[in-house]
Tab-separated table of C-alpha atoms in Angstrom:
chain	number	residue	atom	x	y	z
A	1	UNK	CA	128.037	223.281	-68.561
A	2	UNK	CA	127.627	221.025	-65.512
A	3	UNK	CA	131.490	219.050	-65.875
A	4	UNK	CA	132.460	216.059	-64.000
A	5	UNK	CA	135.907	214.746	-64.432
A	6	UNK	CA	136.700	211.391	-63.668
A	7	UNK	CA	140.155	210.646	-62.621
A	8	UNK	CA	142.035	212.935	-59.670
A	9	UNK	CA	145.748	212.592	-61.005
A	10	UNK	CA	147.503	215.270	-62.615
A	11	UNK	CA	146.040	215.085	-65.871
A	12	UNK	CA	142.242	214.655	-64.750
A	13	UNK	CA	143.521	217.851	-62.026
A	14	UNK	CA	144.576	219.749	-64.766
A	15	UNK	CA	142.018	219.922	-67.000
A	16	UNK	CA	139.639	220.369	-64.036
A	17	UNK	CA	141.630	223.544	-64.049
A	18	UNK	CA	140.961	224.268	-67.135
A	19	UNK	CA	137.538	223.587	-67.270
A	20	UNK	CA	136.674	225.760	-64.319
A	21	UNK	CA	139.169	228.492	-65.450
A	22	UNK	CA	137.038	228.342	-68.814
A	23	UNK	CA	133.520	229.136	-66.477
A	24	UNK	CA	132.494	225.878	-66.075
A	25	UNK	CA	131.194	224.158	-62.805
A	26	UNK	CA	133.331	220.969	-62.261
A	27	UNK	CA	133.567	217.821	-60.287
A	28	UNK	CA	136.877	215.756	-59.757
A	29	UNK	CA	136.431	212.280	-58.590
A	30	UNK	CA	138.908	210.661	-56.495
A	31	UNK	CA	138.450	206.143	-55.569
A	32	UNK	CA	141.057	207.166	-53.236
A	33	UNK	CA	139.503	209.156	-49.714
A	34	UNK	CA	143.135	210.246	-48.601
A	35	UNK	CA	144.018	212.118	-52.612
A	36	UNK	CA	140.554	213.953	-51.213
A	37	UNK	CA	141.467	215.261	-48.395
A	38	UNK	CA	145.112	215.915	-49.045
A	39	UNK	CA	143.733	218.774	-51.964
A	40	UNK	CA	141.371	219.669	-48.942
A	41	UNK	CA	144.011	220.301	-46.809
A	42	UNK	CA	146.595	221.629	-49.390
A	43	UNK	CA	144.753	223.404	-51.750
A	44	UNK	CA	147.249	221.133	-54.435
A	45	UNK	CA	147.417	218.293	-55.791
A	46	UNK	CA	150.886	216.012	-54.630
A	47	UNK	CA	151.529	215.267	-58.731
A	48	UNK	CA	151.174	219.424	-59.782
A	49	UNK	CA	152.987	221.421	-56.534
A	50	UNK	CA	152.844	224.246	-56.330
A	51	UNK	CA	149.158	225.318	-57.908
A	52	UNK	CA	146.412	225.796	-56.085
A	53	UNK	CA	143.006	224.498	-56.471
A	54	UNK	CA	140.363	226.710	-55.959
A	55	UNK	CA	137.750	225.559	-53.779
A	56	UNK	CA	135.132	225.986	-56.151
A	57	UNK	CA	136.191	222.949	-58.156
A	58	UNK	CA	133.904	220.377	-55.292
A	59	UNK	CA	135.761	216.915	-54.600
A	60	UNK	CA	133.905	213.708	-54.716
A	61	UNK	CA	134.471	209.872	-53.691
A	62	UNK	CA	130.845	209.093	-54.443
A	63	UNK	CA	130.909	208.329	-58.335
A	64	UNK	CA	126.942	209.226	-58.170
A	65	UNK	CA	128.572	212.786	-59.244
A	66	UNK	CA	128.345	211.972	-62.906
A	67	UNK	CA	124.528	211.925	-62.718
A	68	UNK	CA	122.842	214.720	-64.396
A	69	UNK	CA	126.533	216.316	-66.060
A	70	UNK	CA	125.859	217.439	-69.772
A	71	UNK	CA	129.923	215.757	-69.479
A	72	UNK	CA	132.072	213.392	-67.958
A	73	UNK	CA	135.879	213.521	-68.449
A	74	UNK	CA	137.398	209.699	-68.070
A	75	UNK	CA	140.831	210.215	-66.722
A	76	UNK	CA	141.744	207.451	-64.552
A	77	UNK	CA	145.217	205.045	-65.440
A	78	UNK	CA	144.233	202.371	-68.223
A	79	UNK	CA	144.364	199.355	-66.267
A	80	UNK	CA	141.581	200.807	-64.507
A	81	UNK	CA	139.346	202.318	-67.602
A	82	UNK	CA	137.086	199.457	-67.398
A	83	UNK	CA	136.429	198.656	-63.867
A	84	UNK	CA	135.524	202.141	-63.412
A	85	UNK	CA	133.727	202.577	-66.554
A	86	UNK	CA	131.514	199.688	-64.973
A	87	UNK	CA	130.528	201.609	-61.933
A	88	UNK	CA	130.334	204.814	-64.200
A	89	UNK	CA	127.700	203.062	-66.309
A	90	UNK	CA	125.166	202.490	-63.320
A	91	UNK	CA	125.141	206.710	-62.808
A	92	UNK	CA	125.809	207.956	-66.889
A	93	UNK	CA	122.470	209.583	-67.897
A	94	UNK	CA	122.042	208.798	-71.944
A	95	UNK	CA	122.785	212.769	-72.847
A	96	UNK	CA	125.550	213.091	-71.143
A	97	UNK	CA	128.499	212.951	-73.569
A	98	UNK	CA	131.347	211.374	-72.672
A	99	UNK	CA	135.443	212.447	-73.301
A	100	UNK	CA	138.218	209.781	-73.025
A	101	UNK	CA	141.442	211.546	-72.294
A	102	UNK	CA	143.785	208.617	-71.013
A	103	UNK	CA	146.670	207.627	-73.156
A	104	UNK	CA	147.057	203.734	-73.430
A	105	UNK	CA	145.965	200.310	-74.540
A	106	UNK	CA	144.215	197.918	-72.216
A	107	UNK	CA	146.671	195.024	-71.046
A	108	UNK	CA	144.800	190.931	-72.587
A	109	UNK	CA	142.719	192.806	-75.190
A	110	UNK	CA	145.087	194.984	-76.719
A	111	UNK	CA	141.245	197.738	-76.729
A	112	UNK	CA	141.659	201.123	-76.877
A	113	UNK	CA	140.437	203.255	-73.863
A	114	UNK	CA	137.698	204.369	-75.822
A	115	UNK	CA	136.399	200.959	-76.886
A	116	UNK	CA	136.004	199.815	-73.366
A	117	UNK	CA	134.540	202.890	-72.346
A	118	UNK	CA	131.553	202.408	-75.319
A	119	UNK	CA	131.546	198.532	-75.220
A	120	UNK	CA	130.455	199.112	-71.351
A	121	UNK	CA	128.314	202.417	-71.004
A	122	UNK	CA	126.527	202.322	-74.288
A	123	UNK	CA	128.143	205.824	-75.322
A	124	UNK	CA	129.828	207.621	-78.446
A	125	UNK	CA	133.016	208.196	-77.086
A	126	UNK	CA	135.006	211.793	-77.688
A	127	UNK	CA	138.761	210.947	-77.493
A	128	UNK	CA	140.927	214.113	-76.388
A	129	UNK	CA	144.798	213.700	-77.001
A	130	UNK	CA	148.552	216.232	-77.890
A	131	UNK	CA	151.128	217.462	-76.428
A	132	UNK	CA	149.924	217.962	-73.795
A	133	UNK	CA	152.051	217.739	-70.067
A	134	UNK	CA	149.882	218.033	-67.585
A	135	UNK	CA	152.856	220.437	-65.277
A	136	UNK	CA	151.976	222.997	-68.051
A	137	UNK	CA	148.424	223.136	-68.949
A	138	UNK	CA	147.796	223.676	-64.761
A	139	UNK	CA	150.091	226.192	-64.781
A	140	UNK	CA	148.333	227.857	-67.979
A	141	UNK	CA	151.020	227.126	-70.028
A	142	UNK	CA	150.174	226.906	-73.858
A	143	UNK	CA	149.610	224.309	-76.212
A	144	UNK	CA	147.253	222.330	-78.506
A	145	UNK	CA	145.936	219.012	-79.125
A	146	UNK	CA	143.108	217.400	-81.243
A	147	UNK	CA	139.664	215.913	-80.137
A	148	UNK	CA	138.729	212.460	-82.064
A	149	UNK	CA	135.125	211.875	-82.472
A	150	UNK	CA	133.318	209.744	-85.102
A	151	UNK	CA	129.571	212.406	-84.409
A	152	UNK	CA	130.972	215.865	-86.177
A	153	UNK	CA	128.440	216.915	-83.187
A	154	UNK	CA	129.959	215.619	-79.783
A	155	UNK	CA	132.997	216.256	-81.236
A	156	UNK	CA	132.439	220.752	-82.038
A	157	UNK	CA	131.064	220.206	-79.009
A	158	UNK	CA	134.089	219.355	-77.338
A	159	UNK	CA	136.312	221.509	-79.334
A	160	UNK	CA	133.964	224.384	-78.096
A	161	UNK	CA	134.497	223.358	-74.063
A	162	UNK	CA	137.510	222.518	-73.778
A	163	UNK	CA	138.920	225.829	-76.420
A	164	UNK	CA	140.378	228.725	-74.377
A	165	UNK	CA	143.214	231.414	-75.459
A	166	UNK	CA	146.161	228.835	-73.446
A	167	UNK	CA	144.699	225.594	-75.105
A	168	UNK	CA	143.881	225.201	-79.149
A	169	UNK	CA	141.940	222.047	-79.995
A	170	UNK	CA	141.212	220.389	-83.204
A	171	UNK	CA	138.505	219.156	-84.351
A	172	UNK	CA	138.647	215.287	-86.266
A	173	UNK	CA	137.438	211.738	-86.670
A	174	UNK	CA	140.596	209.671	-87.031
A	175	UNK	CA	139.416	208.010	-82.700
A	176	UNK	CA	141.555	205.091	-83.725
A	177	UNK	CA	144.635	207.029	-84.853
A	178	UNK	CA	144.297	209.480	-82.531
A	179	UNK	CA	144.431	207.211	-79.745
A	180	UNK	CA	146.824	204.699	-81.140
A	181	UNK	CA	149.618	207.589	-81.824
A	182	UNK	CA	148.873	208.300	-78.321
A	183	UNK	CA	149.930	205.145	-76.551
A	184	UNK	CA	152.237	203.964	-78.855
A	185	UNK	CA	154.461	206.935	-78.449
A	186	UNK	CA	154.433	206.238	-74.803
A	187	UNK	CA	157.110	203.234	-75.202
A	188	UNK	CA	159.123	205.141	-77.705
A	189	UNK	CA	159.504	208.064	-75.020
A	190	UNK	CA	160.332	205.237	-72.725
A	191	UNK	CA	163.108	203.654	-75.083
A	192	UNK	CA	164.364	207.262	-75.401
A	193	UNK	CA	165.073	207.311	-72.134
A	194	UNK	CA	166.707	204.093	-72.287
A	195	UNK	CA	168.955	204.803	-75.044
A	196	UNK	CA	169.595	208.655	-72.436
A	197	UNK	CA	170.889	206.804	-69.789
A	198	UNK	CA	172.589	204.176	-71.392
A	199	UNK	CA	174.755	207.210	-72.948
A	200	UNK	CA	173.229	207.653	-76.680
A	201	UNK	CA	172.635	210.872	-78.289
A	202	UNK	CA	170.314	213.223	-78.940
A	203	UNK	CA	171.516	211.021	-82.930
A	204	UNK	CA	170.518	207.957	-81.937
A	205	UNK	CA	166.906	209.564	-80.121
A	206	UNK	CA	165.722	210.831	-83.220
A	207	UNK	CA	166.335	208.304	-85.057
A	208	UNK	CA	164.922	206.454	-83.104
A	209	UNK	CA	161.507	208.430	-82.742
A	210	UNK	CA	161.661	209.210	-86.771
A	211	UNK	CA	161.167	205.311	-87.424
A	212	UNK	CA	159.142	204.846	-84.765
A	213	UNK	CA	156.212	207.099	-85.925
A	214	UNK	CA	156.440	204.693	-89.092
A	215	UNK	CA	155.752	201.701	-86.954
A	216	UNK	CA	153.046	203.647	-85.096
A	217	UNK	CA	151.608	204.841	-88.298
A	218	UNK	CA	152.091	201.523	-90.222
A	219	UNK	CA	150.524	200.166	-87.467
A	220	UNK	CA	147.532	202.462	-87.290
A	221	UNK	CA	146.874	202.428	-90.904
A	222	UNK	CA	146.086	197.923	-90.469
A	223	UNK	CA	143.585	199.055	-87.223
A	224	UNK	CA	141.794	201.742	-90.100
A	225	UNK	CA	143.162	205.152	-89.157
A	226	UNK	CA	144.496	207.576	-91.017
A	227	UNK	CA	148.063	207.938	-91.897
A	228	UNK	CA	147.794	211.607	-91.043
A	229	UNK	CA	146.867	211.523	-88.128
A	230	UNK	CA	150.257	210.670	-87.122
A	231	UNK	CA	151.573	213.402	-87.977
A	232	UNK	CA	149.081	215.718	-86.092
A	233	UNK	CA	149.453	216.681	-82.693
A	234	UNK	CA	147.960	213.149	-81.249
A	235	UNK	CA	150.960	211.695	-83.107
A	236	UNK	CA	154.315	213.345	-84.243
A	237	UNK	CA	153.071	215.966	-81.103
A	238	UNK	CA	152.566	213.782	-78.592
A	239	UNK	CA	155.744	211.385	-79.386
A	240	UNK	CA	157.924	214.877	-79.482
A	241	UNK	CA	156.646	216.301	-76.126
A	242	UNK	CA	157.246	212.386	-74.539
A	243	UNK	CA	160.407	211.918	-75.678
A	244	UNK	CA	162.689	214.921	-75.618
A	245	UNK	CA	160.241	216.206	-71.605
A	246	UNK	CA	161.644	215.141	-68.090
A	247	UNK	CA	158.027	215.892	-67.615
A	248	UNK	CA	157.203	212.789	-69.045
A	249	UNK	CA	157.341	209.337	-66.692
A	250	UNK	CA	157.921	207.221	-69.162
A	251	UNK	CA	161.191	208.808	-70.606
A	252	UNK	CA	162.525	208.993	-66.083
A	253	UNK	CA	161.604	205.387	-65.821
A	254	UNK	CA	163.548	204.836	-69.390
A	255	UNK	CA	166.487	206.874	-68.316
A	256	UNK	CA	166.591	204.215	-65.040
A	257	UNK	CA	167.072	201.048	-67.385
A	258	UNK	CA	169.062	202.326	-69.030
A	259	UNK	CA	171.343	202.942	-66.187
A	260	UNK	CA	170.987	199.736	-65.077
A	261	UNK	CA	167.578	199.234	-63.152
A	262	UNK	CA	165.601	196.280	-63.519
A	263	UNK	CA	162.305	197.708	-65.098
A	264	UNK	CA	160.465	196.988	-61.720
A	265	UNK	CA	162.632	198.739	-59.666
A	266	UNK	CA	162.831	201.760	-62.217
A	267	UNK	CA	158.797	202.210	-62.372
A	268	UNK	CA	158.762	201.874	-58.187
A	269	UNK	CA	161.996	204.348	-58.261
A	270	UNK	CA	159.162	206.890	-60.443
A	271	UNK	CA	156.180	205.906	-58.184
A	272	UNK	CA	153.686	206.338	-60.792
A	273	UNK	CA	152.036	204.604	-63.087
A	274	UNK	CA	154.255	204.085	-66.522
A	275	UNK	CA	152.584	203.247	-69.509
A	276	UNK	CA	155.111	202.935	-71.931
A	277	UNK	CA	155.588	199.218	-69.762
A	278	UNK	CA	152.639	197.524	-70.408
A	279	UNK	CA	151.474	199.348	-73.714
A	280	UNK	CA	155.075	197.225	-75.101
A	281	UNK	CA	153.071	194.245	-73.936
A	282	UNK	CA	149.735	195.826	-76.049
A	283	UNK	CA	151.710	196.617	-79.136
A	284	UNK	CA	154.181	193.437	-78.840
A	285	UNK	CA	150.425	191.720	-78.971
A	286	UNK	CA	148.930	194.231	-81.883
A	287	UNK	CA	151.557	193.777	-84.438
A	288	UNK	CA	152.002	189.808	-83.892
A	289	UNK	CA	148.301	189.836	-84.380
A	290	UNK	CA	147.644	192.174	-87.938
A	291	UNK	CA	151.824	190.560	-88.695
A	292	UNK	CA	153.163	194.521	-88.868
A	293	UNK	CA	157.004	194.724	-88.687
A	294	UNK	CA	157.307	196.860	-85.332
A	295	UNK	CA	160.984	196.241	-84.682
A	296	UNK	CA	161.427	199.384	-82.317
A	297	UNK	CA	158.479	198.161	-80.269
A	298	UNK	CA	159.414	195.108	-80.007
A	299	UNK	CA	162.801	195.279	-78.836
A	300	UNK	CA	161.271	197.342	-76.420
A	301	UNK	CA	159.144	194.677	-75.524
A	302	UNK	CA	162.045	192.011	-74.693
A	303	UNK	CA	163.863	194.562	-72.180
A	304	UNK	CA	161.192	195.277	-70.814
A	305	UNK	CA	159.682	191.365	-70.425
A	306	UNK	CA	162.343	189.169	-71.929
A	307	UNK	CA	165.534	190.172	-70.677
A	308	UNK	CA	167.181	191.793	-73.364
A	309	UNK	CA	169.865	193.912	-72.411
A	310	UNK	CA	169.903	198.144	-74.119
A	311	UNK	CA	173.255	197.425	-76.202
A	312	UNK	CA	171.454	193.966	-77.219
A	313	UNK	CA	168.927	195.776	-79.002
A	314	UNK	CA	170.637	198.346	-80.141
A	315	UNK	CA	173.100	196.084	-82.539
A	316	UNK	CA	169.993	193.766	-82.924
A	317	UNK	CA	168.410	197.717	-84.127
A	318	UNK	CA	171.424	198.656	-85.825
A	319	UNK	CA	172.515	195.497	-87.842
A	320	UNK	CA	169.412	195.037	-89.583
A	321	UNK	CA	168.826	194.570	-93.416
A	322	UNK	CA	169.009	198.054	-95.711
A	323	UNK	CA	165.867	199.682	-96.728
A	324	UNK	CA	164.764	202.750	-99.029
A	325	UNK	CA	162.940	205.402	-96.819
A	326	UNK	CA	160.308	206.350	-99.220
A	327	UNK	CA	159.335	203.274	-99.994
A	328	UNK	CA	159.251	202.351	-96.373
A	329	UNK	CA	157.963	205.520	-94.396
A	330	UNK	CA	153.774	205.489	-93.805
A	331	UNK	CA	153.922	209.526	-93.273
A	332	UNK	CA	155.254	209.559	-96.843
């Protein structure tokens, strides 16, 4: 296939390498000529040190590169999806398959990435998500993920395009659950880092991750998702890898916050987009809209936006009224 990856960050570049190794003709688009120049000069992406980018991957800042593409991968950060989609729509051809790989929720509208892309371009959108650190995918370290699309034919095509000996792809239809699991886990990854930075142990992180997954499923079901999706690769799989790895920008940012830095100072030090910060505001908005109880995500929102201290957040969560787990666990 002829494929254009829109977005030259670590994830977009890692997928470009995967697709190129699968035998496809790949072009990578970047909004920044400096990124293109760096890759040309160094044969690597600054976010993927030590990974060689072959010269047969074309690089461009011209979005008309999507014309004639069989498949387009949207890999820009969540805050740039709408603006990029509006420009993309001018060049995207009706028969082109559109795949979103961005994990996030749009601020203010609280829309999922596929909703934005479909709304702006008029295309049916497939979503690819799972436990997929760019640093490992780029190096060919085995993993698996899920492609979700209401159109099973499109899901099957995307599954075939991405499947490789080191990248196992499962197919499904629950695009709502797939995207919400991916976006909300960024909040819990950030919190995992905060707890680690504040000196809490593995027990505390395991408690938070387990109950965070229940929160995600509870909200997802209210918004039309299938609860089983949250027990799969785009739910618990992505949650585990993001909460437990220093590859995760959200985790690293959280550690700095737990050590006493302000959210803004921590994000500046990480030096890249920290999706969990923005997802916390969106989750707060969605929880209020649906009336769904999300105490951990709400504590994260208050800590990030309303100056609640880590100690106060922990005390608040640990002091909640007692419950029976089986009656409150949306994954059972």
